[in-house]
Coordinates of C-alpha atoms in Angstrom, one line a residue:
Chain A
M1 CA 40.9 16.4 25.7
K2 CA 41.4 20.2 26.1
I3 CA 40.4 22.4 23.2
I4 CA 41.8 25.9 23.1
I5 CA 40.7 28.4 20.5
E6 CA 42.9 31.5 20.1
P7 CA 42.0 34.6 18.1
L8 CA 44.0 35.2 15.0
S9 CA 45.9 38.3 14.1
E10 CA 44.7 39.9 10.8
G11 CA 46.0 38.1 7.7
A12 CA 47.3 35.1 9.6
E13 CA 46.3 31.6 8.3
E14 CA 44.0 29.4 10.4
E15 CA 45.8 26.5 11.9
I16 CA 45.1 23.5 14.2
I17 CA 47.9 22.2 16.4
I18 CA 47.4 18.8 18.0
R19 CA 49.7 18.1 21.0
S20 CA 49.8 14.5 21.8
N21 CA 52.3 11.8 22.7
S22 CA 50.8 9.2 20.4
L23 CA 48.7 9.3 17.3
D24 CA 46.0 6.7 18.1
S25 CA 43.2 5.7 15.8
E26 CA 40.7 8.1 17.4
L27 CA 43.1 11.0 16.9
M28 CA 43.8 9.9 13.3
E29 CA 40.0 9.8 12.7
L30 CA 39.7 13.3 14.1
I31 CA 42.5 14.6 11.9
Y32 CA 41.0 12.9 8.9
S33 CA 37.5 14.3 9.5
L34 CA 38.9 17.8 10.0
K35 CA 40.7 17.6 6.7
A36 CA 37.7 16.1 4.8
G37 CA 35.2 18.4 6.5
R38 CA 37.1 21.5 5.4
S39 CA 38.6 20.6 2.1
K40 CA 36.5 21.8 -0.8
L41 CA 35.2 19.6 -3.5
T42 CA 35.6 20.4 -7.2
A43 CA 32.2 20.4 -8.9
F44 CA 31.0 21.1 -12.4
N45 CA 27.9 22.8 -13.7
D46 CA 27.7 23.1 -17.5
D47 CA 30.9 25.1 -18.3
E48 CA 31.4 26.3 -14.8
I49 CA 34.0 24.7 -12.4
L50 CA 33.7 25.6 -8.8
K51 CA 34.8 24.5 -5.3
L52 CA 32.0 23.3 -3.0
A53 CA 32.4 23.4 0.8
P54 CA 31.1 20.1 2.3
S55 CA 28.8 22.2 4.6
D56 CA 27.0 23.5 1.5
I57 CA 26.2 20.0 0.1
F58 CA 22.9 18.5 1.1
Y59 CA 23.5 15.1 -0.5
F60 CA 25.4 13.2 -3.2
E61 CA 23.3 11.2 -5.6
S62 CA 24.4 8.7 -8.2
V63 CA 22.2 8.8 -11.3
D64 CA 23.1 6.9 -14.5
N65 CA 26.8 6.6 -13.6
H66 CA 27.0 10.3 -12.8
V67 CA 27.4 11.6 -9.3
C68 CA 25.8 14.8 -8.4
A69 CA 26.3 17.1 -5.4
C70 CA 23.0 18.6 -4.5
C71 CA 23.0 21.9 -2.7
E72 CA 20.1 24.0 -1.4
N73 CA 18.9 25.1 -4.8
S74 CA 21.5 23.8 -7.3
V75 CA 23.0 20.6 -8.5
Y76 CA 26.6 20.0 -9.6
E77 CA 28.3 17.1 -11.0
V78 CA 31.4 15.7 -9.3
K79 CA 34.0 13.3 -10.7
Q80 CA 34.3 11.0 -7.7
K81 CA 32.3 7.8 -7.4
L82 CA 29.8 7.5 -4.6
Y83 CA 32.0 4.9 -2.8
E84 CA 35.0 7.3 -3.0
L85 CA 32.9 10.1 -1.5
E86 CA 31.7 7.8 1.2
R87 CA 35.3 7.0 2.1
I88 CA 36.5 10.7 1.9
Y89 CA 33.6 11.9 4.2
E90 CA 33.6 8.8 6.4
N91 CA 34.0 10.6 9.7
T92 CA 32.1 13.7 8.9
D93 CA 28.4 14.5 8.8
F94 CA 27.9 12.5 5.6
I95 CA 26.3 9.1 5.7
R96 CA 25.1 6.6 3.1
I97 CA 21.3 6.2 3.2
S98 CA 20.7 4.2 0.1
K99 CA 22.7 2.5 -2.7
A100 CA 22.5 5.8 -4.7
M101 CA 22.7 8.4 -2.0
I102 CA 24.9 9.9 0.7
V103 CA 23.3 12.6 2.8
N104 CA 24.6 15.4 5.0
V105 CA 23.1 14.6 8.4
S106 CA 23.3 18.3 9.5
K107 CA 20.9 19.1 6.7
I108 CA 18.2 16.7 7.9
S109 CA 15.4 18.6 9.6
K110 CA 13.3 15.6 10.5
I111 CA 12.8 12.0 9.7
V112 CA 9.3 10.7 8.9
P113 CA 8.0 7.2 8.4
M114 CA 6.6 6.1 5.1
F115 CA 3.7 3.8 4.6
N116 CA 5.9 0.9 3.5
G117 CA 8.3 0.3 6.4
R118 CA 10.8 2.8 5.2
L119 CA 11.9 6.1 6.5
E120 CA 12.1 9.4 4.7
A121 CA 14.5 12.3 5.6
V122 CA 13.1 15.8 5.2
L123 CA 16.0 18.2 4.4
S124 CA 16.2 21.8 5.5
N125 CA 15.3 22.8 1.9
N126 CA 12.1 20.7 2.2
E127 CA 13.4 18.1 -0.2
R128 CA 12.6 14.5 0.8
V129 CA 15.0 11.6 0.4
V130 CA 14.2 7.9 1.1
I131 CA 16.3 6.1 3.7
S132 CA 16.8 2.4 2.9
R133 CA 16.1 0.0 5.7
Q134 CA 19.6 -1.5 5.4
Y135 CA 21.2 1.9 6.2
V136 CA 19.0 2.7 9.2
P137 CA 21.4 1.0 11.7
D138 CA 24.3 3.2 10.4
L139 CA 22.2 6.3 10.8
K140 CA 21.2 5.3 14.3
K141 CA 24.9 4.7 15.1
K142 CA 25.8 8.2 13.7
L143 CA 23.1 9.8 15.7
G144 CA 24.0 7.9 18.9
V145 CA 20.7 6.0 19.2
Chain B
M1 CA 19.1 -13.8 4.3
K2 CA 17.8 -10.2 4.3
F3 CA 15.2 -11.1 1.7
F4 CA 14.2 -14.2 3.6
K5 CA 13.7 -12.1 6.8
S6 CA 11.7 -9.6 4.9
F7 CA 9.6 -12.4 3.4
L8 CA 9.0 -13.9 6.9
N9 CA 7.9 -10.5 8.3
F10 CA 5.5 -9.9 5.5
F11 CA 4.2 -13.5 5.6
T12 CA 3.4 -13.2 9.3
A13 CA 1.8 -9.8 8.9
I14 CA -0.2 -10.7 5.8
T15 CA -1.4 -14.1 7.1
T16 CA -2.5 -12.5 10.4
A17 CA -4.4 -9.8 8.5
I18 CA -6.1 -12.3 6.1
T19 CA -7.1 -14.5 9.1
A20 CA -8.5 -11.5 10.9
L21 CA -10.5 -10.4 7.8
V22 CA -11.8 -13.9 7.1
G23 CA -12.7 -14.3 10.8
A24 CA -14.6 -10.9 10.8
V25 CA -16.4 -11.7 7.5
T26 CA -17.4 -15.2 8.7
L27 CA -18.6 -13.8 12.0
I28 CA -20.6 -10.9 10.5
S29 CA -22.2 -13.0 7.7
G30 CA -23.0 -15.9 10.1
Y31 CA -21.7 -18.4 7.5
T32 CA -21.1 -21.8 9.2
G33 CA -19.9 -23.9 6.3
V34 CA -16.2 -22.9 6.5
S35 CA -14.0 -25.4 4.7
P36 CA -11.4 -27.4 6.7
Y37 CA -8.9 -26.4 4.1
I38 CA -9.3 -22.7 4.9
P39 CA -6.3 -22.4 7.3
L40 CA -4.0 -24.1 4.7
Q41 CA -5.4 -21.9 1.9
I42 CA -4.8 -18.8 4.0
L43 CA -1.2 -19.9 4.6
C44 CA -0.8 -20.5 0.9
S45 CA -2.2 -17.1 -0.1
G46 CA -0.1 -15.4 2.6
A47 CA 3.0 -17.1 1.3
V48 CA 2.4 -16.1 -2.3
T49 CA 1.5 -12.4 -1.5
A50 CA 4.4 -12.2 1.0
L51 CA 6.7 -13.3 -1.7
I52 CA 5.4 -10.7 -4.2
T53 CA 5.6 -8.0 -1.4
A54 CA 9.2 -9.0 -0.4
V55 CA 10.3 -8.8 -4.1
I56 CA 8.6 -5.4 -4.6
Y57 CA 10.1 -4.0 -1.4
S58 CA 13.6 -5.3 -2.2
F59 CA 13.8 -2.5 -4.7
E60 CA 15.1 0.8 -3.5
F61 CA 12.6 3.7 -3.7
R62 CA 14.5 6.7 -4.9
S63 CA 11.7 9.2 -4.6
R64 CA 8.2 9.7 -3.4
K65 CA 7.0 9.4 -7.1
H66 CA 8.8 6.1 -7.4
F67 CA 7.4 4.8 -4.1
I68 CA 3.8 5.7 -5.2
L69 CA 4.3 4.0 -8.6
M70 CA 5.7 0.8 -6.9
T71 CA 2.9 0.8 -4.4
A72 CA 0.3 1.0 -7.2
I73 CA 2.1 -1.9 -9.1
H74 CA 2.2 -3.9 -5.9
Y75 CA -1.5 -3.4 -5.2
V76 CA -2.5 -4.4 -8.8
L77 CA -0.2 -7.5 -8.6
L78 CA -1.8 -8.5 -5.2
C79 CA -5.3 -8.0 -6.7
I80 CA -4.5 -10.2 -9.7
T81 CA -2.9 -12.9 -7.5
M82 CA -5.6 -12.9 -4.8
N83 CA -8.4 -13.1 -7.4
A84 CA -6.6 -16.0 -9.1
I85 CA -6.1 -17.7 -5.7
G86 CA -9.7 -16.9 -4.7
I87 CA -11.1 -18.5 -7.9
M88 CA -8.8 -21.5 -7.6
F89 CA -9.8 -22.2 -3.9
G90 CA -13.4 -21.5 -4.6
W91 CA -13.6 -18.4 -2.4
I92 CA -15.1 -16.4 -5.1
D93 CA -16.7 -16.9 -8.5
A94 CA -15.2 -15.4 -11.7
A95 CA -17.8 -12.7 -11.6
V96 CA -17.2 -8.9 -11.8
I97 CA -18.8 -8.2 -8.4
D98 CA -16.7 -11.0 -6.7
I99 CA -13.5 -9.7 -8.3
L100 CA -14.3 -6.2 -7.1
M101 CA -15.0 -7.4 -3.6
M102 CA -11.7 -9.2 -3.5
C103 CA -10.0 -6.0 -4.6
V104 CA -11.6 -4.2 -1.6
D105 CA -10.5 -7.1 0.7
V106 CA -7.0 -6.7 -0.6
A107 CA -7.1 -3.0 0.1
V108 CA -8.3 -3.8 3.7
V109 CA -5.5 -6.2 4.3
Y110 CA -3.1 -3.7 2.7
V111 CA -4.2 -0.9 5.1
I112 CA -4.0 -3.3 8.2
V113 CA -0.5 -4.5 7.3
F114 CA 1.0 -1.2 6.3
G115 CA -0.9 0.7 9.1
I116 CA 0.8 -1.5 11.7
T117 CA 4.2 -1.1 9.9
Y118 CA 3.7 2.7 9.9
V119 CA 3.0 2.8 13.6
L120 CA 6.1 0.8 14.3
M121 CA 8.2 3.0 12.0
K122 CA 6.8 6.1 13.7
K123 CA 8.3 5.0 16.9
E124 CA 11.7 4.5 15.2
A125 CA 11.4 7.9 13.5
D126 CA 10.6 9.6 16.8
E127 CA 13.6 8.1 18.4
L128 CA 15.8 9.3 15.5
N129 CA 14.3 12.8 15.6
R130 CA 15.1 13.1 19.3
A131 CA 18.7 12.2 18.6
L132 CA 18.7 14.6 15.6
N133 CA 17.4 17.5 17.6
E134 CA 20.0 16.9 20.4
R135 CA 22.7 16.8 17.8
N136 CA 21.4 20.0 16.1
K137 CA 21.3 21.8 19.5
K138 CA 24.9 20.9 20.2
S139 CA 26.2 22.1 16.9

């Protein structure tokens, strides 16, 4: 597939044009991931309502029926359920790593083994999150291992 | 099925570690009166402790603190179980020194089993880190 990036004239809106004879599943996935990867998520913090870019989110965590979007130094509540977020960000950098967590793979700086047969992801803000064994195959698939 | 697989893995590892420990202790102490029931007793203790381990590790560890807490609970449960099994099978007397020695033995088996697991997991983590680095370089 040929990718052409053209400079924009000032004030013009960014656009992506796909030229194809058929919209196959691969192309649909690409379109879907482009849309999900760029669309901002509404988040809440006390009285504040703001839009979060997916690239700013380190991970989503479900705690006591509330779902939080955790960024580098701040935590926001989001209204979507974890399974909904998993579906929205299916073809992006986000991946489920435990029953209660979806992590942004691009924020993982390294993966370290724990003493109990589990893996732990060290994020770029030095936070550590536990990867459940059952989600390791998905992570491997995502990383192309 | 997942639980059964986990149980079998722990059963194999724990039974091997207990056998190795019993073998080493018998060899060092020069004790020759080993009971013919010992292999069955080791299998039995391996099965009970593997069941406890599989149950404990079926829980998801949300954080490092949670992991440390569960590991401590796991170790205490194993010590209680192994002391009960030890007294029942006549491996130890119900004396403080014997109970403490059994706790040390449990710690040794613990280190052997989870040390081996750690080494295996390290290989898997290295593989994932290589892929992660390649991905980060590309983006």
